[in-house]
Short mmCIF file of C-alpha atoms and ligand atoms in Angstrom, two decimals:
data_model
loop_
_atom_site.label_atom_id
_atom_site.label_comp_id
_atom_site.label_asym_id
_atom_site.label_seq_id
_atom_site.Cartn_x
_atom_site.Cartn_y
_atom_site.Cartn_z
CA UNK A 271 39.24 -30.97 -33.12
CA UNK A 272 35.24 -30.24 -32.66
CA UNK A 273 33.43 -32.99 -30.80
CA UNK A 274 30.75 -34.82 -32.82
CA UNK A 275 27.34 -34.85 -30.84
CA UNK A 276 25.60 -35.95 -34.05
CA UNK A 277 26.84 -39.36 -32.83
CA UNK A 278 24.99 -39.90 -30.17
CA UNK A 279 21.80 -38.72 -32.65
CA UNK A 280 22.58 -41.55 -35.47
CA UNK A 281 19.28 -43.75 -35.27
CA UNK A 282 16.45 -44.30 -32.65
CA UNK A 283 17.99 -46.71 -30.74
CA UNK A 284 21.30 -44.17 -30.21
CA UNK A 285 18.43 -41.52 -29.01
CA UNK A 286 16.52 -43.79 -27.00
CA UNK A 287 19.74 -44.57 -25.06
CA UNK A 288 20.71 -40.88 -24.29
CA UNK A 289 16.77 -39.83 -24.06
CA UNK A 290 16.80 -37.73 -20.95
CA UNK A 291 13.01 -37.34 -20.00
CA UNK A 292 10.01 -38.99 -20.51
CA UNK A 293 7.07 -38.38 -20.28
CA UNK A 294 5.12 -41.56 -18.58
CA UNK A 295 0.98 -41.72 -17.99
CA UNK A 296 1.22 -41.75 -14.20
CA UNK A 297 2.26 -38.46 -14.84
CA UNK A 298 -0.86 -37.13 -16.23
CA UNK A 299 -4.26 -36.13 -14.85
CA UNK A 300 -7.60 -36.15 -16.95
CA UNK A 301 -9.60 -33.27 -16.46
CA UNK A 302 -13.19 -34.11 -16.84
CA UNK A 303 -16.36 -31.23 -17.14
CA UNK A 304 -19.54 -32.83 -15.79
CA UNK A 305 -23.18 -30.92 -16.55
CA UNK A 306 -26.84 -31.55 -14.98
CA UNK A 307 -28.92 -33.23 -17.52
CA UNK A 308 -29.46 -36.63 -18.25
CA UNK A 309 -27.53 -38.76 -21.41
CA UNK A 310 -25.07 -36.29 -22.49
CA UNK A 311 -22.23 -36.57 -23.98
CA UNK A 312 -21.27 -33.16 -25.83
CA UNK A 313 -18.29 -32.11 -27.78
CA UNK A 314 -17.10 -28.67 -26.37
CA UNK A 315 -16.63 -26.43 -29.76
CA UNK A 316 -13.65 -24.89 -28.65
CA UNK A 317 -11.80 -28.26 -27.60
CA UNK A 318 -12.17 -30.69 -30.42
CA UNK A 319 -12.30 -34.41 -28.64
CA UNK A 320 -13.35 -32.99 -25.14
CA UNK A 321 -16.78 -33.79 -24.00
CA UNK A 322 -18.87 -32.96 -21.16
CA UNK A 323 -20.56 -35.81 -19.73
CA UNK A 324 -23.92 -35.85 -17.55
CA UNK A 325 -23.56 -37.80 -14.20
CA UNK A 326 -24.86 -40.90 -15.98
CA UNK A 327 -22.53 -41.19 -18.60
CA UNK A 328 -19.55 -40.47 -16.64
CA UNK A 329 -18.78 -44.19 -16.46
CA UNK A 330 -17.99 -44.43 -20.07
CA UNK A 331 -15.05 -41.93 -19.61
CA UNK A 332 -13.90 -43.35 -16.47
CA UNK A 333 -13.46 -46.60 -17.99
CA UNK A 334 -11.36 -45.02 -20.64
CA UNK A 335 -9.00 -43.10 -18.60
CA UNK A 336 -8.51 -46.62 -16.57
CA UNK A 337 -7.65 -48.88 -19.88
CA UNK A 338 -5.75 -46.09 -20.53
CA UNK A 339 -3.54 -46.42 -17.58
CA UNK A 340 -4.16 -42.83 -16.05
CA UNK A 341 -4.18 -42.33 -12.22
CA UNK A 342 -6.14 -39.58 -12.00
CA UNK A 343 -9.10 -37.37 -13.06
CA UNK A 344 -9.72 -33.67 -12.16
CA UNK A 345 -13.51 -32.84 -12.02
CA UNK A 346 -15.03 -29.44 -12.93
CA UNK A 347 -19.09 -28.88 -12.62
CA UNK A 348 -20.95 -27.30 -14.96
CA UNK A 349 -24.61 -26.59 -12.69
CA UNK A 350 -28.30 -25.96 -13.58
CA UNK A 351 -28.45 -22.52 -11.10
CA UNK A 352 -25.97 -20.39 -10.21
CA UNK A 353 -26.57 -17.26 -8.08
CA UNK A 354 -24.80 -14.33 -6.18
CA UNK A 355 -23.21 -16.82 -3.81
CA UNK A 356 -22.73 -19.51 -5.81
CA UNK A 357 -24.55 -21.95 -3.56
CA UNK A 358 -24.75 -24.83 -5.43
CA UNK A 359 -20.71 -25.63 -5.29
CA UNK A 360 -21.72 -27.13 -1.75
CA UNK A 361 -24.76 -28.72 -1.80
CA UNK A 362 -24.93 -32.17 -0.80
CA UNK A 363 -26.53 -33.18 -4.15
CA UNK A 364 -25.05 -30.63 -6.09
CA UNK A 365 -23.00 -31.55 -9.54
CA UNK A 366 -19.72 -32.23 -8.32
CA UNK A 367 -21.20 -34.38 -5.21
CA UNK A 368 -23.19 -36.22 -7.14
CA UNK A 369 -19.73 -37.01 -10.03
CA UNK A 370 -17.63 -38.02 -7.21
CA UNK A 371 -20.51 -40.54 -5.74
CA UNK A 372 -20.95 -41.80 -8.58
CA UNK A 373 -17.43 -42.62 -9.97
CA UNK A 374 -16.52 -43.96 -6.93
CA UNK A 375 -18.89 -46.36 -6.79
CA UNK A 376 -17.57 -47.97 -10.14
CA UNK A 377 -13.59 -47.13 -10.49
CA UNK A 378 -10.87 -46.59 -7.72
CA UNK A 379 -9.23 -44.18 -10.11
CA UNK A 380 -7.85 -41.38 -8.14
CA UNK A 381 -10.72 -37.98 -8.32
CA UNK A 382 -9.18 -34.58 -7.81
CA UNK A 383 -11.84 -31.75 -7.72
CA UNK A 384 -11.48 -28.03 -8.52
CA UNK A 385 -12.39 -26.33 -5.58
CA UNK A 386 -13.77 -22.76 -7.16
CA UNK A 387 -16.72 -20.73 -7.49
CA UNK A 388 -16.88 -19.29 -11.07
CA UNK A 389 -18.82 -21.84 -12.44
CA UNK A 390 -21.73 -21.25 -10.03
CA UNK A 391 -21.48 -17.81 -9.25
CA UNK A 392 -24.56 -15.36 -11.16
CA UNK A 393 -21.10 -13.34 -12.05
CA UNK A 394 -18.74 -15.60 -12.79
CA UNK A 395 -16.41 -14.51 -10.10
CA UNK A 396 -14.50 -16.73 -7.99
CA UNK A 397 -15.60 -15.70 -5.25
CA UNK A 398 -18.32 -13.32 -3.23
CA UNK A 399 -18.82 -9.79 -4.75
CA UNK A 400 -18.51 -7.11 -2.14
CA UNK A 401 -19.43 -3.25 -4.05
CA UNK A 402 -18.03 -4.78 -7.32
CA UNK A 403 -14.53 -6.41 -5.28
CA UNK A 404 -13.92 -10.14 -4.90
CA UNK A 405 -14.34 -10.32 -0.63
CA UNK A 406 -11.38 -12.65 -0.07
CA UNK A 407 -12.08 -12.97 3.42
CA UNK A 408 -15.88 -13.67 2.79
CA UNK A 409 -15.11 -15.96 0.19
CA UNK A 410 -12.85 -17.97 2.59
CA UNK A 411 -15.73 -19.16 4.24
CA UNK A 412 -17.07 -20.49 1.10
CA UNK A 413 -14.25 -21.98 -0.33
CA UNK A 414 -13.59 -24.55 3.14
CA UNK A 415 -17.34 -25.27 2.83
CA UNK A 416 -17.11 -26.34 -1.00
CA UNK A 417 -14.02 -28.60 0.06
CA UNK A 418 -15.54 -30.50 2.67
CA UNK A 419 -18.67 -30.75 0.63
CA UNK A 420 -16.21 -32.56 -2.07
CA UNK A 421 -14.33 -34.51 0.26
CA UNK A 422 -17.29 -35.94 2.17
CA UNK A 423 -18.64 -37.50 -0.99
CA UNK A 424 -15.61 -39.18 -1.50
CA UNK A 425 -12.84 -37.03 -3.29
CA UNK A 426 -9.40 -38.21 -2.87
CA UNK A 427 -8.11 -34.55 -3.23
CA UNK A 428 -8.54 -30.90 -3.53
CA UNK A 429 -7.78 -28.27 -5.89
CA UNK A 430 -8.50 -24.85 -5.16
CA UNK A 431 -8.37 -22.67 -7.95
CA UNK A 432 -9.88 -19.07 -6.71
CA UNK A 433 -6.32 -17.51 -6.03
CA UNK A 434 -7.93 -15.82 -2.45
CA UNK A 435 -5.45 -15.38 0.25
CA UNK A 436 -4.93 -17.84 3.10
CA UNK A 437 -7.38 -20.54 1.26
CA UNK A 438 -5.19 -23.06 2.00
CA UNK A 439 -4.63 -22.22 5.41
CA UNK A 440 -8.67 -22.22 5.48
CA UNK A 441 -9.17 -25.35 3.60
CA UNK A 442 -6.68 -27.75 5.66
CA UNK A 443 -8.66 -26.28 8.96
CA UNK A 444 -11.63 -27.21 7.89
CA UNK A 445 -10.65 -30.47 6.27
CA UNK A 446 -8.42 -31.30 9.36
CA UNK A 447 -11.32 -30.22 12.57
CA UNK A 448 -14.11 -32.59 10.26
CA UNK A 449 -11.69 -35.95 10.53
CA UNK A 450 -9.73 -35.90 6.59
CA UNK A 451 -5.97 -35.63 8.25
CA UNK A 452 -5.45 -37.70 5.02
CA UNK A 453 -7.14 -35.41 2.09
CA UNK A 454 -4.49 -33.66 0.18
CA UNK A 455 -4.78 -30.10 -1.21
CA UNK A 456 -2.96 -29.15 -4.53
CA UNK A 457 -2.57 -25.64 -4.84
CA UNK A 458 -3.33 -24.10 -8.32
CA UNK A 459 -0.57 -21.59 -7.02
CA UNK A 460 1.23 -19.31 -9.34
CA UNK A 461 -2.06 -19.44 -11.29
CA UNK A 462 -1.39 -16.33 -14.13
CA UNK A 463 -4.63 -14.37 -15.53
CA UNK A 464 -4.22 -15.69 -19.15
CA UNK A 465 -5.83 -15.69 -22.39
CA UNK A 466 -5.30 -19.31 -22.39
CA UNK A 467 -8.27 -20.18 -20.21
CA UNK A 468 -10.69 -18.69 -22.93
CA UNK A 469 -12.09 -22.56 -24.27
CA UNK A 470 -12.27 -23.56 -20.40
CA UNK A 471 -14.60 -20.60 -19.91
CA UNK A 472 -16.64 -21.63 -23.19
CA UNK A 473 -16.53 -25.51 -21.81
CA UNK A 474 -17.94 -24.55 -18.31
CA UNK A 475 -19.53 -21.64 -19.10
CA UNK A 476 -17.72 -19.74 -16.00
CA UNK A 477 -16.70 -16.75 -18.09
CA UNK A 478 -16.99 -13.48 -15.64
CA UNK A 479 -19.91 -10.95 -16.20
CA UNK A 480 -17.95 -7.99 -15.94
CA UNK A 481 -14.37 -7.15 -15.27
CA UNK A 482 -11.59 -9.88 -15.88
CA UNK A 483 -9.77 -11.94 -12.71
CA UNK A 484 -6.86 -9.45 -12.43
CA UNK A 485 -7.30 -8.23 -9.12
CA UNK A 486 -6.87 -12.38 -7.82
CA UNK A 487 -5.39 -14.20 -10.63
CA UNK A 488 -1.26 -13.26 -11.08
CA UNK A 489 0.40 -10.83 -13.92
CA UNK A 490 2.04 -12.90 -16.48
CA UNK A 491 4.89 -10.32 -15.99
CA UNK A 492 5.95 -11.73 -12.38
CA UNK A 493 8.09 -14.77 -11.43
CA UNK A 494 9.10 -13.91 -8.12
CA UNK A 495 5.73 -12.90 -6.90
CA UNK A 496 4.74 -16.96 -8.02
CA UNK A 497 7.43 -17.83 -5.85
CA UNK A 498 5.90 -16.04 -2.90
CA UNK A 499 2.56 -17.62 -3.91
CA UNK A 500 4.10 -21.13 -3.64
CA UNK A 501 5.98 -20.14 -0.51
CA UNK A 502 2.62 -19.06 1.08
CA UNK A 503 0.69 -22.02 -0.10
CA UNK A 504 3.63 -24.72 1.14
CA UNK A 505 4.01 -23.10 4.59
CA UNK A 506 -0.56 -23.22 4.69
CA UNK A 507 -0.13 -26.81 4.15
CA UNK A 508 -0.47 -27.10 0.54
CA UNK A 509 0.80 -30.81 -0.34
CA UNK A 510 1.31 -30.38 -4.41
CA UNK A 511 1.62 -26.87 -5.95
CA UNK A 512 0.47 -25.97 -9.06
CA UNK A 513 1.47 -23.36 -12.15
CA UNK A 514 -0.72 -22.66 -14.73
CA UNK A 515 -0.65 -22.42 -17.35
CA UNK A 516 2.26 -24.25 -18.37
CA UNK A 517 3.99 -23.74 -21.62
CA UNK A 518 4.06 -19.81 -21.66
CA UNK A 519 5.19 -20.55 -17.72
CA UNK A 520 7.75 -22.84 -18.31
CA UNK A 521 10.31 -20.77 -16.75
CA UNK A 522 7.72 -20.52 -13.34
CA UNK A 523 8.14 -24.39 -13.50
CA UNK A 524 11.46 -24.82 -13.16
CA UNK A 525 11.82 -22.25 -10.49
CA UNK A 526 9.70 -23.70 -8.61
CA UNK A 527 11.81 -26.69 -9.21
CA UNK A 528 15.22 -25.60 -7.98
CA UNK A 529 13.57 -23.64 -5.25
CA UNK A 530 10.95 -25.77 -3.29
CA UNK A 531 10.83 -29.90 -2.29
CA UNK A 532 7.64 -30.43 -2.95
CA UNK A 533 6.05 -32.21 -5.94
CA UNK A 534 5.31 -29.76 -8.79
CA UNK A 535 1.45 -29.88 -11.15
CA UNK A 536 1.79 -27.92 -14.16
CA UNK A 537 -1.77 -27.16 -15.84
CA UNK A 538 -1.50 -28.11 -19.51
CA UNK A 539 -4.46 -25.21 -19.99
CA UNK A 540 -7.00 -25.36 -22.62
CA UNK A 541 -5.95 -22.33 -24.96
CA UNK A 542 -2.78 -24.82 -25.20
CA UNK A 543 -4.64 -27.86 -26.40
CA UNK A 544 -7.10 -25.67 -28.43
CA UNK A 545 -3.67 -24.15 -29.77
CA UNK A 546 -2.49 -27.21 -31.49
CA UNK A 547 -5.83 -28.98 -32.02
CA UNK A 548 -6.70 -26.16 -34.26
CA UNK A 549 -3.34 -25.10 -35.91
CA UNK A 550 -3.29 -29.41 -36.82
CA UNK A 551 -6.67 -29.11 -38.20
CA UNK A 552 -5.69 -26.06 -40.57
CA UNK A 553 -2.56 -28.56 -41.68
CA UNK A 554 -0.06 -25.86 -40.34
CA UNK A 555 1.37 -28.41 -37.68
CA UNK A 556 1.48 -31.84 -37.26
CA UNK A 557 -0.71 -33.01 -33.92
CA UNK A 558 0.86 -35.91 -32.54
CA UNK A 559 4.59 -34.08 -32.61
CA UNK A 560 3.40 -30.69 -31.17
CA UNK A 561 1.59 -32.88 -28.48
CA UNK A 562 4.59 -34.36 -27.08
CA UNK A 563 6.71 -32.05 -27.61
CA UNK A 564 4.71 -29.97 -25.60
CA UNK A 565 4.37 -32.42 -22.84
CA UNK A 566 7.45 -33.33 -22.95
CA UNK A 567 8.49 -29.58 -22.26
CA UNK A 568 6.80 -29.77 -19.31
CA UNK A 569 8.22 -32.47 -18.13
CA UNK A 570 11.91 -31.17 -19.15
CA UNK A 571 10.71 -27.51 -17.21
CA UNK A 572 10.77 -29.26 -13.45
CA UNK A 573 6.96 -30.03 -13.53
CA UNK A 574 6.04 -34.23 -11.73
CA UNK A 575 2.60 -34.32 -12.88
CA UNK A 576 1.09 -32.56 -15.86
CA UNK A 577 -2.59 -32.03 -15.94
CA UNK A 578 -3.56 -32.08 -19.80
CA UNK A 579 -6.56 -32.91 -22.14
CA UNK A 580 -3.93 -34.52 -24.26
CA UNK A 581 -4.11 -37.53 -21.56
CA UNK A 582 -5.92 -39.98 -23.59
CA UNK A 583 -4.38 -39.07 -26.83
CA UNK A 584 -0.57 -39.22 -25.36
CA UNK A 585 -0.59 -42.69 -24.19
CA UNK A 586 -0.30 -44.46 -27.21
CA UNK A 587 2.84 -42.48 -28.00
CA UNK A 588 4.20 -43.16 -24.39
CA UNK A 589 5.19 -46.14 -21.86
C1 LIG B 841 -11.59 -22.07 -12.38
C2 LIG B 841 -10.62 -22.64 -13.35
C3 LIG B 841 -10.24 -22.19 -14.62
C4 LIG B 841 -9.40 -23.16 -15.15
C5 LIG B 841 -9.26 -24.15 -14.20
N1 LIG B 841 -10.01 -23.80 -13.08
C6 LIG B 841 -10.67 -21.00 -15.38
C7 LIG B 841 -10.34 -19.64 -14.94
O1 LIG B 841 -9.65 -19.41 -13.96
O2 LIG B 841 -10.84 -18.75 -15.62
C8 LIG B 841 -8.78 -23.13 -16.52
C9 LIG B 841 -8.43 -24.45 -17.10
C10 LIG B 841 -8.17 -24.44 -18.56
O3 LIG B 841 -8.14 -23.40 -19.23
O4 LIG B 841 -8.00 -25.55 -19.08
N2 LIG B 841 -11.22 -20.90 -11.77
#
């Protein structure tokens, strides 16, 4: 006798039945890249379908992510200036302040923002350069600043992404001692150095000077070093922790699954979307399959929410 599990495979309504995840669009957050200038709307190169969007014509994507269902966007700033200190992340009219203003006064979608400095720093860092070293104590200071600076024009939540020590611990002080008891911080936490961030760093133009982000972001090698990152990030008062990327980290997500009670982000990165966007183009695979079977992975890996560019283009193949 063998048992017969092609039975249970038979026709679509059979799978349906025994389907054992889904992937559903309140799991998925929109990342959005918003630039100084006025009237733009520009295709990044690298990420076929992903725009960046001037301040003004940020409605036009909110109201897509909301007929689309999706929850919740995650904001990154492209600015005009950047310098040494990277100043403009926490300026009261600054990109990200102005994005956040501005959605909110036409969509109760949920906004996430990226707390980091790359994108404004002179050196693409993230964070201050002290004799050629990321300061992580001096950028501390910085990073609380360019949270409350967020949150006080009306983000919902943070998202630091600078891999310093003790941000979190940082963040929720500051957050807490100005009145937002209430703001959440998701922790990009086991956040790898990876090759997969290369479109991002064409899309927001935040790729570092010199160097690379070794000495800060983690070795894709480790696995229990992540789990000390999450550890450390829980116990600072991080309220959602992140991995990213996700599909070369799958294993990282469900670690983090068995191992910690808190809800899990996995970053969907953009070498991953650029990955399939491109092989689909050449004909080699076929989009809409490598999509969700990708997301779906995620899902299937431990992760609650899934932060992908895919959002938009996943709902019609989901409930
Ligand atoms: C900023 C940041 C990066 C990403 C999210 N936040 C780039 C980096 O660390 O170099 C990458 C996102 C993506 O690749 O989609 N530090």
């Amino acid at each position: 006798m063998f048992k017969r599990t092609r039975r249970l495979r038979v026709n679509e309504n059979i799978r349906s039945l025994v389907r054992e995840t889904f992937v559903n669009r309140m799991d998925l957050i929109y990342p959005i890249f918003v630039i100084e200038g006025e009237n733009i709307k520009e295709e990044i190169n690298s990420m076929p379908g992903v725009f960046r969007y001037s301040v003004d014509r940020l409605p036009e994507i909110i109201k897509e992510v909301e007929e689309a269902g999706i929850r919740g966007v995650l904001l990154f700033g492209i600015p005009e200036h950047k310098d040494e200190c990277g100043t403009g992340a926490f300026e009261d009219d600054g990109i990200i302040q102005r994005a956040v203003r501005r959605i909110k006064e036409i969509s109760d979608v949920y906004v996430i923002t990226d707390v980091c400095m790359c994108e404004y720093t002179s050196h693409g860092h993230c964070g201050i350069i002290e004799d050629g070293y990321v300061d992580n104590d001096r950028t501390l200071e910085y990073l609380g600043k360019i949270a409350l600076s967020h949150v006080k024009s009306g983000a919902d939540m943070v998202a630091p992404s600078d891999m310093m020590d003790g941000r979190i611990r940082k963040i929720r002080e500051v957050l807490d001692e100005a009145g937002y008891v209430n703001t959440p911080i998701m922790a990009y936490s086991a956040k790898y150095s990876s090759a997969f961030y290369g479109p991002f760093r064409e899309a927001a133009e935040s790729a570092p000077k010199f160097g690379n982000r070794k000495q800060y972001q983690m070795d894709p090698a480790n696995i229990r070093e992540a789990m000390i990152e999450i550890e450390n990030d829980i116990l600072e008062g991080a309220d959602i922790v992140m991995v990213k990327p996700a599909l070369a980290y799958l294993d990282v997500i469900r670690w983090a699954r068995d191992k910690f009670n808190v809800p899990i982000a996995a970053y969907n990165v953009s070498g991953e979307y650029s990955m399939i966007k491109a092989a689909a183009k050449l004909g080699y695979i076929d989009e809409e399959s490598a999509m969700m079977e990708t997301l779906t992975s995620i899902k299937r890996a431990g992760a609650d929410i899934i932060i992908t560019y895919f959002a938009l283009s996943a709902i019609h193949l989901i409930s």
